[in-house]
PDB file of C-alpha atoms in Angstrom:
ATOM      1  CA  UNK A   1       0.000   0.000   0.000  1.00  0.00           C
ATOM      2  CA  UNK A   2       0.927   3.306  -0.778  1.00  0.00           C
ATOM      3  CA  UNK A   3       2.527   5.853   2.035  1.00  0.00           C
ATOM      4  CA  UNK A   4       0.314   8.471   2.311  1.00  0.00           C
ATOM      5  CA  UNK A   5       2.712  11.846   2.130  1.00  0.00           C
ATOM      6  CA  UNK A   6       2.411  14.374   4.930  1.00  0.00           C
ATOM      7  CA  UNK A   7       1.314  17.871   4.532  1.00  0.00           C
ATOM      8  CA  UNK A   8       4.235  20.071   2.878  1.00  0.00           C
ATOM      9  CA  UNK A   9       2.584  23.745   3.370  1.00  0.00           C
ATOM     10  CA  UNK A  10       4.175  26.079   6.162  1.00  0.00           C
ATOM     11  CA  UNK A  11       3.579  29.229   7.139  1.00  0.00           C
ATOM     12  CA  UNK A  12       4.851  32.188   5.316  1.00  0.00           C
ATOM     13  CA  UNK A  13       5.183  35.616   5.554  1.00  0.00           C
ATOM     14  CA  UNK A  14       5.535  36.332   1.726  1.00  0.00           C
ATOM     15  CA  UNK A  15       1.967  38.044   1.671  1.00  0.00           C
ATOM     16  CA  UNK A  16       2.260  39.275  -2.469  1.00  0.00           C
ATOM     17  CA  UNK A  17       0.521  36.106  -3.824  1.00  0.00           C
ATOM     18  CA  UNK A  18      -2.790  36.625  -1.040  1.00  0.00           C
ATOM     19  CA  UNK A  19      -5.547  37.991  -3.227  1.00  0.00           C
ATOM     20  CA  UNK A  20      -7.178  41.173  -2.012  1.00  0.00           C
ATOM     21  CA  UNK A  21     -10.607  41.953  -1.821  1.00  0.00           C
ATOM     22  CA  UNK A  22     -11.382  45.576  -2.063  1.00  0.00           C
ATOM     23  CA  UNK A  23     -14.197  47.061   0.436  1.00  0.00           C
ATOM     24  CA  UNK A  24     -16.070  48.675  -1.790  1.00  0.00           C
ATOM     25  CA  UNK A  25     -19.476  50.209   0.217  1.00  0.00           C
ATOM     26  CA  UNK A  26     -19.468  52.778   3.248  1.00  0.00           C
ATOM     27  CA  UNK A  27     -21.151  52.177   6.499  1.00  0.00           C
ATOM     28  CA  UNK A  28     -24.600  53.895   5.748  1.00  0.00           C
ATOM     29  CA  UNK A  29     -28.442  53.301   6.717  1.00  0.00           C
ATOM     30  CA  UNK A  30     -30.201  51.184   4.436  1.00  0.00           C
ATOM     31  CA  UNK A  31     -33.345  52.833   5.652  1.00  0.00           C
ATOM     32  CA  UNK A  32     -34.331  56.920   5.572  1.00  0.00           C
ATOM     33  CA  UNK A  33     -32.871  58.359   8.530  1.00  0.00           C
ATOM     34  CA  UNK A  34     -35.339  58.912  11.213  1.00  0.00           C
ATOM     35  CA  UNK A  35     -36.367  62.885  12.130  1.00  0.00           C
ATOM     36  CA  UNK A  36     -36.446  62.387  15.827  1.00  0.00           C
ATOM     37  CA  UNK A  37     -36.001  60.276  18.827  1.00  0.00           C
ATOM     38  CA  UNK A  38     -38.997  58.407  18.691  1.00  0.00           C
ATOM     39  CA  UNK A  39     -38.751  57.615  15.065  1.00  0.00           C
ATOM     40  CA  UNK A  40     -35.205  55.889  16.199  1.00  0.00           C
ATOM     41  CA  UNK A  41     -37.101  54.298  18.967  1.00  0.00           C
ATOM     42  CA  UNK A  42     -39.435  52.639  16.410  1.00  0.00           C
ATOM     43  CA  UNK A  43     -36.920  51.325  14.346  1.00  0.00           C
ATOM     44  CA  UNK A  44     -36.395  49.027  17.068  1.00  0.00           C
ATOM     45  CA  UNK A  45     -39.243  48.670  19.000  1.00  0.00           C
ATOM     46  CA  UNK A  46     -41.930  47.919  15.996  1.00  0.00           C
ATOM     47  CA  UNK A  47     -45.693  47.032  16.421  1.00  0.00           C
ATOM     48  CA  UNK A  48     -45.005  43.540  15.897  1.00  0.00           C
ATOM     49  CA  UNK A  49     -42.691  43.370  18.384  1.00  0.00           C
ATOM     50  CA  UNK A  50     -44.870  44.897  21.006  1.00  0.00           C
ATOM     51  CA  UNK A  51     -47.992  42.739  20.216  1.00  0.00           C
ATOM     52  CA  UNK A  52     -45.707  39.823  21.119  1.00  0.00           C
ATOM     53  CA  UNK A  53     -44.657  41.267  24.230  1.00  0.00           C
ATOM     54  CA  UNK A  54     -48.632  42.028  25.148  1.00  0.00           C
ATOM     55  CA  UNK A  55     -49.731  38.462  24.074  1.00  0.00           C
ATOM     56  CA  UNK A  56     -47.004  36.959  26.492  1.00  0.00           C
ATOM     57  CA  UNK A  57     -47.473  38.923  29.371  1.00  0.00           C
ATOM     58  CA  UNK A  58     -51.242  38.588  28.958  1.00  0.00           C
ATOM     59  CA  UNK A  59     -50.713  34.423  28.959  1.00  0.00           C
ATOM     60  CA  UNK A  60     -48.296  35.125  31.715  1.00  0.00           C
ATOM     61  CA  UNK A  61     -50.213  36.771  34.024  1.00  0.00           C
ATOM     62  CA  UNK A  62     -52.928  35.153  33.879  1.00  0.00           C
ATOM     63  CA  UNK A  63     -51.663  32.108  34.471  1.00  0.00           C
ATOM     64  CA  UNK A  64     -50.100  33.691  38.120  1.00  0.00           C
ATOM     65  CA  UNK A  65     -53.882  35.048  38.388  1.00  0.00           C
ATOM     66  CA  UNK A  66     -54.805  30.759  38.291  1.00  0.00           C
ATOM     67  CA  UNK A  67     -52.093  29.811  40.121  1.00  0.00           C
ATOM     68  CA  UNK A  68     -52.816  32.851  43.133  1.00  0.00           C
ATOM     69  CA  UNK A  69     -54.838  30.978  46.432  1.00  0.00           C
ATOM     70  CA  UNK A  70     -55.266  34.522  48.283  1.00  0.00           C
ATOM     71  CA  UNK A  71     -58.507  36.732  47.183  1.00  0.00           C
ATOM     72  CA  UNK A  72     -56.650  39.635  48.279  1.00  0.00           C
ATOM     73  CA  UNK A  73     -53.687  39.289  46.328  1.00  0.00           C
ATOM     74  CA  UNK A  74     -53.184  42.504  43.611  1.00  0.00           C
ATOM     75  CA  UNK A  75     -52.903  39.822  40.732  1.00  0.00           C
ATOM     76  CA  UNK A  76     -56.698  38.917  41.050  1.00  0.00           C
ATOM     77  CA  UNK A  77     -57.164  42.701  39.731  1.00  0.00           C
ATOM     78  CA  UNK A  78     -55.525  41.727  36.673  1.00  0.00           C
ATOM     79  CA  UNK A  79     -56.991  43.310  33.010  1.00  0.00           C
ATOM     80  CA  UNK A  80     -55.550  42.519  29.482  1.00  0.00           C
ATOM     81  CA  UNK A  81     -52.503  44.247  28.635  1.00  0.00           C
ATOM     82  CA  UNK A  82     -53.170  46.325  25.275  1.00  0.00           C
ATOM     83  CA  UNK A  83     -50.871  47.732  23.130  1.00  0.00           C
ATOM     84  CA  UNK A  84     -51.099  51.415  23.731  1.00  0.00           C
ATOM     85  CA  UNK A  85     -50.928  51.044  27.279  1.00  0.00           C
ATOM     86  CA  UNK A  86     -47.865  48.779  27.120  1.00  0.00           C
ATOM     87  CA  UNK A  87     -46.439  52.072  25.021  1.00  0.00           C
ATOM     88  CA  UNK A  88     -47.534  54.446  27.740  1.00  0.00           C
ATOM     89  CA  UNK A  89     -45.648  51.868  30.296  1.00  0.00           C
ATOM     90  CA  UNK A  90     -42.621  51.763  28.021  1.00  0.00           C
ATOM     91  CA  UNK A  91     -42.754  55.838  28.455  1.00  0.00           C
ATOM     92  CA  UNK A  92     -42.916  55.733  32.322  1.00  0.00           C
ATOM     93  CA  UNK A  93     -40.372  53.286  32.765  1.00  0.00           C
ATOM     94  CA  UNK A  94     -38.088  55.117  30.853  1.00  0.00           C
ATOM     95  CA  UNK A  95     -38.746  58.604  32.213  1.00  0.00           C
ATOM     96  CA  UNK A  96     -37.673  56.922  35.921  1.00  0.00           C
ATOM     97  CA  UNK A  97     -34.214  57.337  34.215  1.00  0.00           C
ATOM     98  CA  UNK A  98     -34.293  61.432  33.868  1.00  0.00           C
ATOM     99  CA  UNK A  99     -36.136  61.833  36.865  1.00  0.00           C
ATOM    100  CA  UNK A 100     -34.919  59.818  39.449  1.00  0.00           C
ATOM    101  CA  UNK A 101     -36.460  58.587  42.642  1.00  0.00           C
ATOM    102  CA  UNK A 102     -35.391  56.099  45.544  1.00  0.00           C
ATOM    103  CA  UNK A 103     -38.160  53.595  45.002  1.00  0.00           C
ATOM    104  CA  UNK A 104     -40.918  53.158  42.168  1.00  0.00           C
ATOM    105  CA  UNK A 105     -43.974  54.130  44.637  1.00  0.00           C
ATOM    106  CA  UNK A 106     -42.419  57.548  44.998  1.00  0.00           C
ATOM    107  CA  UNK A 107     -43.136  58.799  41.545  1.00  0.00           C
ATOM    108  CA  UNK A 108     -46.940  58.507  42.888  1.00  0.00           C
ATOM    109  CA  UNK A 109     -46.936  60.563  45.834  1.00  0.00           C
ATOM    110  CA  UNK A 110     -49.078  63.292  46.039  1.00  0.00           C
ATOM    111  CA  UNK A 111     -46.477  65.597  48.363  1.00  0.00           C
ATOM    112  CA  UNK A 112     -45.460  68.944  46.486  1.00  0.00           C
ATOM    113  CA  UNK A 113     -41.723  67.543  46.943  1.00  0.00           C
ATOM    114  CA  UNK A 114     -42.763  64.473  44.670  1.00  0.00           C
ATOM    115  CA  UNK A 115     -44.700  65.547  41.871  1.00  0.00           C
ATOM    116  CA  UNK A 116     -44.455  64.133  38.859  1.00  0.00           C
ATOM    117  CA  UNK A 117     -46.280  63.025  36.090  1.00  0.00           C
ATOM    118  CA  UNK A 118     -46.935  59.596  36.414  1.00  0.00           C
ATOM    119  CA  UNK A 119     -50.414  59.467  38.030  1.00  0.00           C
ATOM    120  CA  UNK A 120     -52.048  61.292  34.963  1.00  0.00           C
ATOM    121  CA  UNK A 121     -51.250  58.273  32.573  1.00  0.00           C
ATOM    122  CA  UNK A 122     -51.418  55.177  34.549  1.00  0.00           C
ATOM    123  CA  UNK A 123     -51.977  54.250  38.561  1.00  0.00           C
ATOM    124  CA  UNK A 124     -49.330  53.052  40.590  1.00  0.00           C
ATOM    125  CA  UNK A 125     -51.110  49.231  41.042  1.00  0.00           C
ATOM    126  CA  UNK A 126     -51.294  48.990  37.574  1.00  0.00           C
ATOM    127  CA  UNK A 127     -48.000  50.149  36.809  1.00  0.00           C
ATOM    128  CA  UNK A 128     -46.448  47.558  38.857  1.00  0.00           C
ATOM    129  CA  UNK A 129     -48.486  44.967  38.173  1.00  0.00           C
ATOM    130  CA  UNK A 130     -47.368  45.624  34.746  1.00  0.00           C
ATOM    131  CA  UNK A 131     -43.749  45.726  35.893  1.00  0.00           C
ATOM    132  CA  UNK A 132     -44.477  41.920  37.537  1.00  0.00           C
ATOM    133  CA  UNK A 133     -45.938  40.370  34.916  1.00  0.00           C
ATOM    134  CA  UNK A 134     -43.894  41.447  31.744  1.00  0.00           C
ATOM    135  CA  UNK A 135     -42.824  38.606  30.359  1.00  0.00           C
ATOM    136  CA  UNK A 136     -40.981  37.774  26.617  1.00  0.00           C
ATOM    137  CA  UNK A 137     -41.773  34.247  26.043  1.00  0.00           C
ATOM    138  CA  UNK A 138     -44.474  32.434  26.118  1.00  0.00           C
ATOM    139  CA  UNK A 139     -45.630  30.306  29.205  1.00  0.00           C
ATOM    140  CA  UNK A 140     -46.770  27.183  27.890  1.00  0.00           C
ATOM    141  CA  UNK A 141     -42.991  26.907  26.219  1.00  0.00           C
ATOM    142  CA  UNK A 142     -40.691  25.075  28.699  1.00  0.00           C
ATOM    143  CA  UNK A 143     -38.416  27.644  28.260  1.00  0.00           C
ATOM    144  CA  UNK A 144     -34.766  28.064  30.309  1.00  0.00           C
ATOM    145  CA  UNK A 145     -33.390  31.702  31.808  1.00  0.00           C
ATOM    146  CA  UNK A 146     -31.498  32.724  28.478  1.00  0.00           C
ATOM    147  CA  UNK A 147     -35.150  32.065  26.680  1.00  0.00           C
ATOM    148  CA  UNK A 148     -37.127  34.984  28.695  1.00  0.00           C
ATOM    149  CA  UNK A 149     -34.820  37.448  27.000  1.00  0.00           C
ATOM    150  CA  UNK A 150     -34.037  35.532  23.791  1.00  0.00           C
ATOM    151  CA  UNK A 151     -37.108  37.827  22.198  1.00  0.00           C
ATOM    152  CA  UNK A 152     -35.528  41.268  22.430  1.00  0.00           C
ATOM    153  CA  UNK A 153     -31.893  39.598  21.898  1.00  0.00           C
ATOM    154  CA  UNK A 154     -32.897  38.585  18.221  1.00  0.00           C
ATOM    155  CA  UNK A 155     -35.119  41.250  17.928  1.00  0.00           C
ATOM    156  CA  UNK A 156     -32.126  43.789  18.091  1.00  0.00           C
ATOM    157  CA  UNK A 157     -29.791  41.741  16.129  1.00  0.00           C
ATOM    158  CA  UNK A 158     -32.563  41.209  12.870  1.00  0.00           C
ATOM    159  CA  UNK A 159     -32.703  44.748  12.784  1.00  0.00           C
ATOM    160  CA  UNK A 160     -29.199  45.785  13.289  1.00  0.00           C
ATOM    161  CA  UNK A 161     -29.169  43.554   9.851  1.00  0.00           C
ATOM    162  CA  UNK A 162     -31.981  44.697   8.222  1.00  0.00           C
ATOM    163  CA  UNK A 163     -31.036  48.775   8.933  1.00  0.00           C
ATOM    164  CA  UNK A 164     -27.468  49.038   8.643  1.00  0.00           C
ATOM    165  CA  UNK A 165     -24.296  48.732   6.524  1.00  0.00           C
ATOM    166  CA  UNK A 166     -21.311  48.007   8.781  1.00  0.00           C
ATOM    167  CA  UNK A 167     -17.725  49.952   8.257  1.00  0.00           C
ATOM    168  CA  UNK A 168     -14.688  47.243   6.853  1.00  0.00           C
ATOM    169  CA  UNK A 169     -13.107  47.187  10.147  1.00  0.00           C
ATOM    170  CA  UNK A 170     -14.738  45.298  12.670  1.00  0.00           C
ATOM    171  CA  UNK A 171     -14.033  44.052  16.217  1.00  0.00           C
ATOM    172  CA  UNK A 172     -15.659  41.192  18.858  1.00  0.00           C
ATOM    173  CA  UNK A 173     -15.734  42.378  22.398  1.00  0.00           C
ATOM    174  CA  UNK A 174     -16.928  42.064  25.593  1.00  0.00           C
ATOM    175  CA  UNK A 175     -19.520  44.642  27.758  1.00  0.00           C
ATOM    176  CA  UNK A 176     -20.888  44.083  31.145  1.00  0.00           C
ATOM    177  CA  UNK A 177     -24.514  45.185  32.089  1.00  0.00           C
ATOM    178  CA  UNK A 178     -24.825  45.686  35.883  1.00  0.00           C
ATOM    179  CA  UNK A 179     -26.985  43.667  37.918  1.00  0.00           C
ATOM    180  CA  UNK A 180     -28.181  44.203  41.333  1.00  0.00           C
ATOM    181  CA  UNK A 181     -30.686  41.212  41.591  1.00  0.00           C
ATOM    182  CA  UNK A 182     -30.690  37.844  41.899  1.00  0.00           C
ATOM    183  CA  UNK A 183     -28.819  36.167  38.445  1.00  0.00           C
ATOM    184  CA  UNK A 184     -28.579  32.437  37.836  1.00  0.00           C
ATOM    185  CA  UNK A 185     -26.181  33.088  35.652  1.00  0.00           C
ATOM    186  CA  UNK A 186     -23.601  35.737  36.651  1.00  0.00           C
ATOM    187  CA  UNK A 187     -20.411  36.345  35.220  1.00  0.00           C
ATOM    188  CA  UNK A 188     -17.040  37.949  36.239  1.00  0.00           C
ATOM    189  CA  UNK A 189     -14.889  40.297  33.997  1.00  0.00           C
ATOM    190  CA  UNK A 190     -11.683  40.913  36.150  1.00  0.00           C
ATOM    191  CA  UNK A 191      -9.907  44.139  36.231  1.00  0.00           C
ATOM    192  CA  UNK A 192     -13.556  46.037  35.021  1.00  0.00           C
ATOM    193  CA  UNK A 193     -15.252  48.900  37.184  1.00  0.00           C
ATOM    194  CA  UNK A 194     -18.448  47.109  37.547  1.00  0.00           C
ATOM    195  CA  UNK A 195     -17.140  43.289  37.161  1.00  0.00           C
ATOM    196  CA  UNK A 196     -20.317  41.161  37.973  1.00  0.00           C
ATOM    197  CA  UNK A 197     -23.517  41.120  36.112  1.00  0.00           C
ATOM    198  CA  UNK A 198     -24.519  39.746  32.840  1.00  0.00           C
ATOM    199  CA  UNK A 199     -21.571  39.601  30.333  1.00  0.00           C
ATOM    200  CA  UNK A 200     -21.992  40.033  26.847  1.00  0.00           C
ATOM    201  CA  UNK A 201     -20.336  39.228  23.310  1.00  0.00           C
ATOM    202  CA  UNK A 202     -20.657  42.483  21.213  1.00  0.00           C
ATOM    203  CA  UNK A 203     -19.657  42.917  17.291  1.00  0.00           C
ATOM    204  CA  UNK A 204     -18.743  46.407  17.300  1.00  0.00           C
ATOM    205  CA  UNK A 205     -17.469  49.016  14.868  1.00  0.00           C
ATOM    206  CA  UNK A 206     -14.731  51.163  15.858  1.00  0.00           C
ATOM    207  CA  UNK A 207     -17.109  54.201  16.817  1.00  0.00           C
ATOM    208  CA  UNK A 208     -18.488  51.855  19.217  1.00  0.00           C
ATOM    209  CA  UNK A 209     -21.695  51.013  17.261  1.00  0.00           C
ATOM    210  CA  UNK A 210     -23.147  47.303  18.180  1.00  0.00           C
ATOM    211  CA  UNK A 211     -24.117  45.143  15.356  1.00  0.00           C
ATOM    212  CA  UNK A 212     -24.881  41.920  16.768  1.00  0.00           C
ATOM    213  CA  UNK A 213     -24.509  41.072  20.405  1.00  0.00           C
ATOM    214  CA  UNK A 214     -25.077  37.511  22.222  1.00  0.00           C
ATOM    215  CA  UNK A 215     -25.495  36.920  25.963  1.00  0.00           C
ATOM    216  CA  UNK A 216     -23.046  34.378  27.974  1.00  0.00           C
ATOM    217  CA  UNK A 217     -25.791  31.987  29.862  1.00  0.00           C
ATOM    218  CA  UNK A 218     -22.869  30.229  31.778  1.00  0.00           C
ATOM    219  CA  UNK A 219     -19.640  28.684  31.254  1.00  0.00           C
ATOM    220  CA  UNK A 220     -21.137  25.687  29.351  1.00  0.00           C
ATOM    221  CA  UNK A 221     -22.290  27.896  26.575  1.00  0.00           C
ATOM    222  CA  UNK A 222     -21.400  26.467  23.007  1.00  0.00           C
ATOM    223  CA  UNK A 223     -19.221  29.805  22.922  1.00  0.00           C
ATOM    224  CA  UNK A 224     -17.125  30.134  26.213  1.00  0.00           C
ATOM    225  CA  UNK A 225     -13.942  29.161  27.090  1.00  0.00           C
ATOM    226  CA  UNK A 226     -11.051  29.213  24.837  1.00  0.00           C
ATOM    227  CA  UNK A 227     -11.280  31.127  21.679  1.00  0.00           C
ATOM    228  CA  UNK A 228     -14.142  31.992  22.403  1.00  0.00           C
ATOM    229  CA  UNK A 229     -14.323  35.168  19.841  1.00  0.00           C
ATOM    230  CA  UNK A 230     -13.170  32.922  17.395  1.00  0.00           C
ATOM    231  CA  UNK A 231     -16.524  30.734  17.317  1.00  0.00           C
ATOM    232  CA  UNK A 232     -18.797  34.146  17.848  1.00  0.00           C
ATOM    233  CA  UNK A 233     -17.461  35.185  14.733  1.00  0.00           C
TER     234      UNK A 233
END
């Protein structure tokens, strides 16, 4: 039988026979460039994407209202989410971050020192029965931790695709969002200001722009470990 021959090819660093490929487009929208804040806002956050949101948290909460034992408890009070009032709860939540109180109850107080506007579009109750029962997958799914935010995860990355024309130079990194709360899957990123909370694989343009990002469930994901950027690329 014949001896099979071993590999001859070795690295080189003669680079003039490498063929390059020119980069011939410019990072750009692919869609008309929105007038104003909320235009950007609904680039992201579309009608179909809220509807989904509503549909879960409906399923969701009711099933907590079947599951409660105690007539008193606020969930019995429960009413179908809609769609414009999930909008007007999307508005509240994020006003809390440009006008900032100690807890949620306080942007319902009726003292002069706490006025604010949040008791002429929605109630407190309401509000945070809202807040408990927003949910991004359905219930009847037996769905694991990294599936309840799986939803918004894609939903962000289809339309990064969809909307925009990346630069030629690219990079993988990694962010950390903060977390306060209980996490059953926390990760540590040594030598960071804020090092534990929920640790993320970003591709990112130079500007800092995020294209695509993934979340690291634990240190069994198909992605962790050693060269790890490698397989997220």
């Amino acid at each position: 039988d014949p001896v099979p021959s071993r590999a001859t090819t070795c690295w080189s660093t003669d680079f003039s026979s490498i063929r390059k490929i020119p980069f011939t487009r410019t990072n750009t929208l692919l869609v008309p460039a929105p007038n104003n804040p909320r235009d950007y806002f609904n680039l992201f956050v579309s009608e179909d994407y809220l509807q989904k949101i509503v549909d879960c948290s409906n399923r969701y909460a009711e099933n907590l209202k079947n599951l409660s034992n105690q007539f008193q408890s606020r969930i019995t009070q429960w009413k179908s989410l809609t769609l414009e009032e999930l909008k007007i709860f999307i508005g509240l939540l994020l006003h809390t971050s440009t006008a900032k109180m100690n807890r949620v109850v306080d942007y319902w107080k009726i003292h002069r020192l706490y006025k604010s506007v949040f008791p002429q579009y929605m109630s407190r109750n309401r509000f945070q029965l809202i807040l408990r029962c927003l949910y991004f997958v359905d219930v009847q799914k037996n769905a694991d931790h990294i599936d309840k935010c799986k939803l918004a995860i894609d939903n962000f990355n289809n339309v990064m695709e969809s909307i925009y024309y990346p630069c030629k130079h690219l990079s993988v990194g990694e962010s950390m969002i903060l977390w306060h709360g209980r996490l059953i899957f926390p990760q540590c990123i040594k030598g960071r200001r804020h090092k534990y909370g929920i640790k993320l694989f970003v591709l990112a343009e130079p500007n800092g722009t995020i294209l695509k990002t993934h979340i690291l469930a634990s240190t069994m994901d198909v992605i962790s470990g050693k060269g790890h950027a490698e397989r997220r690329v």
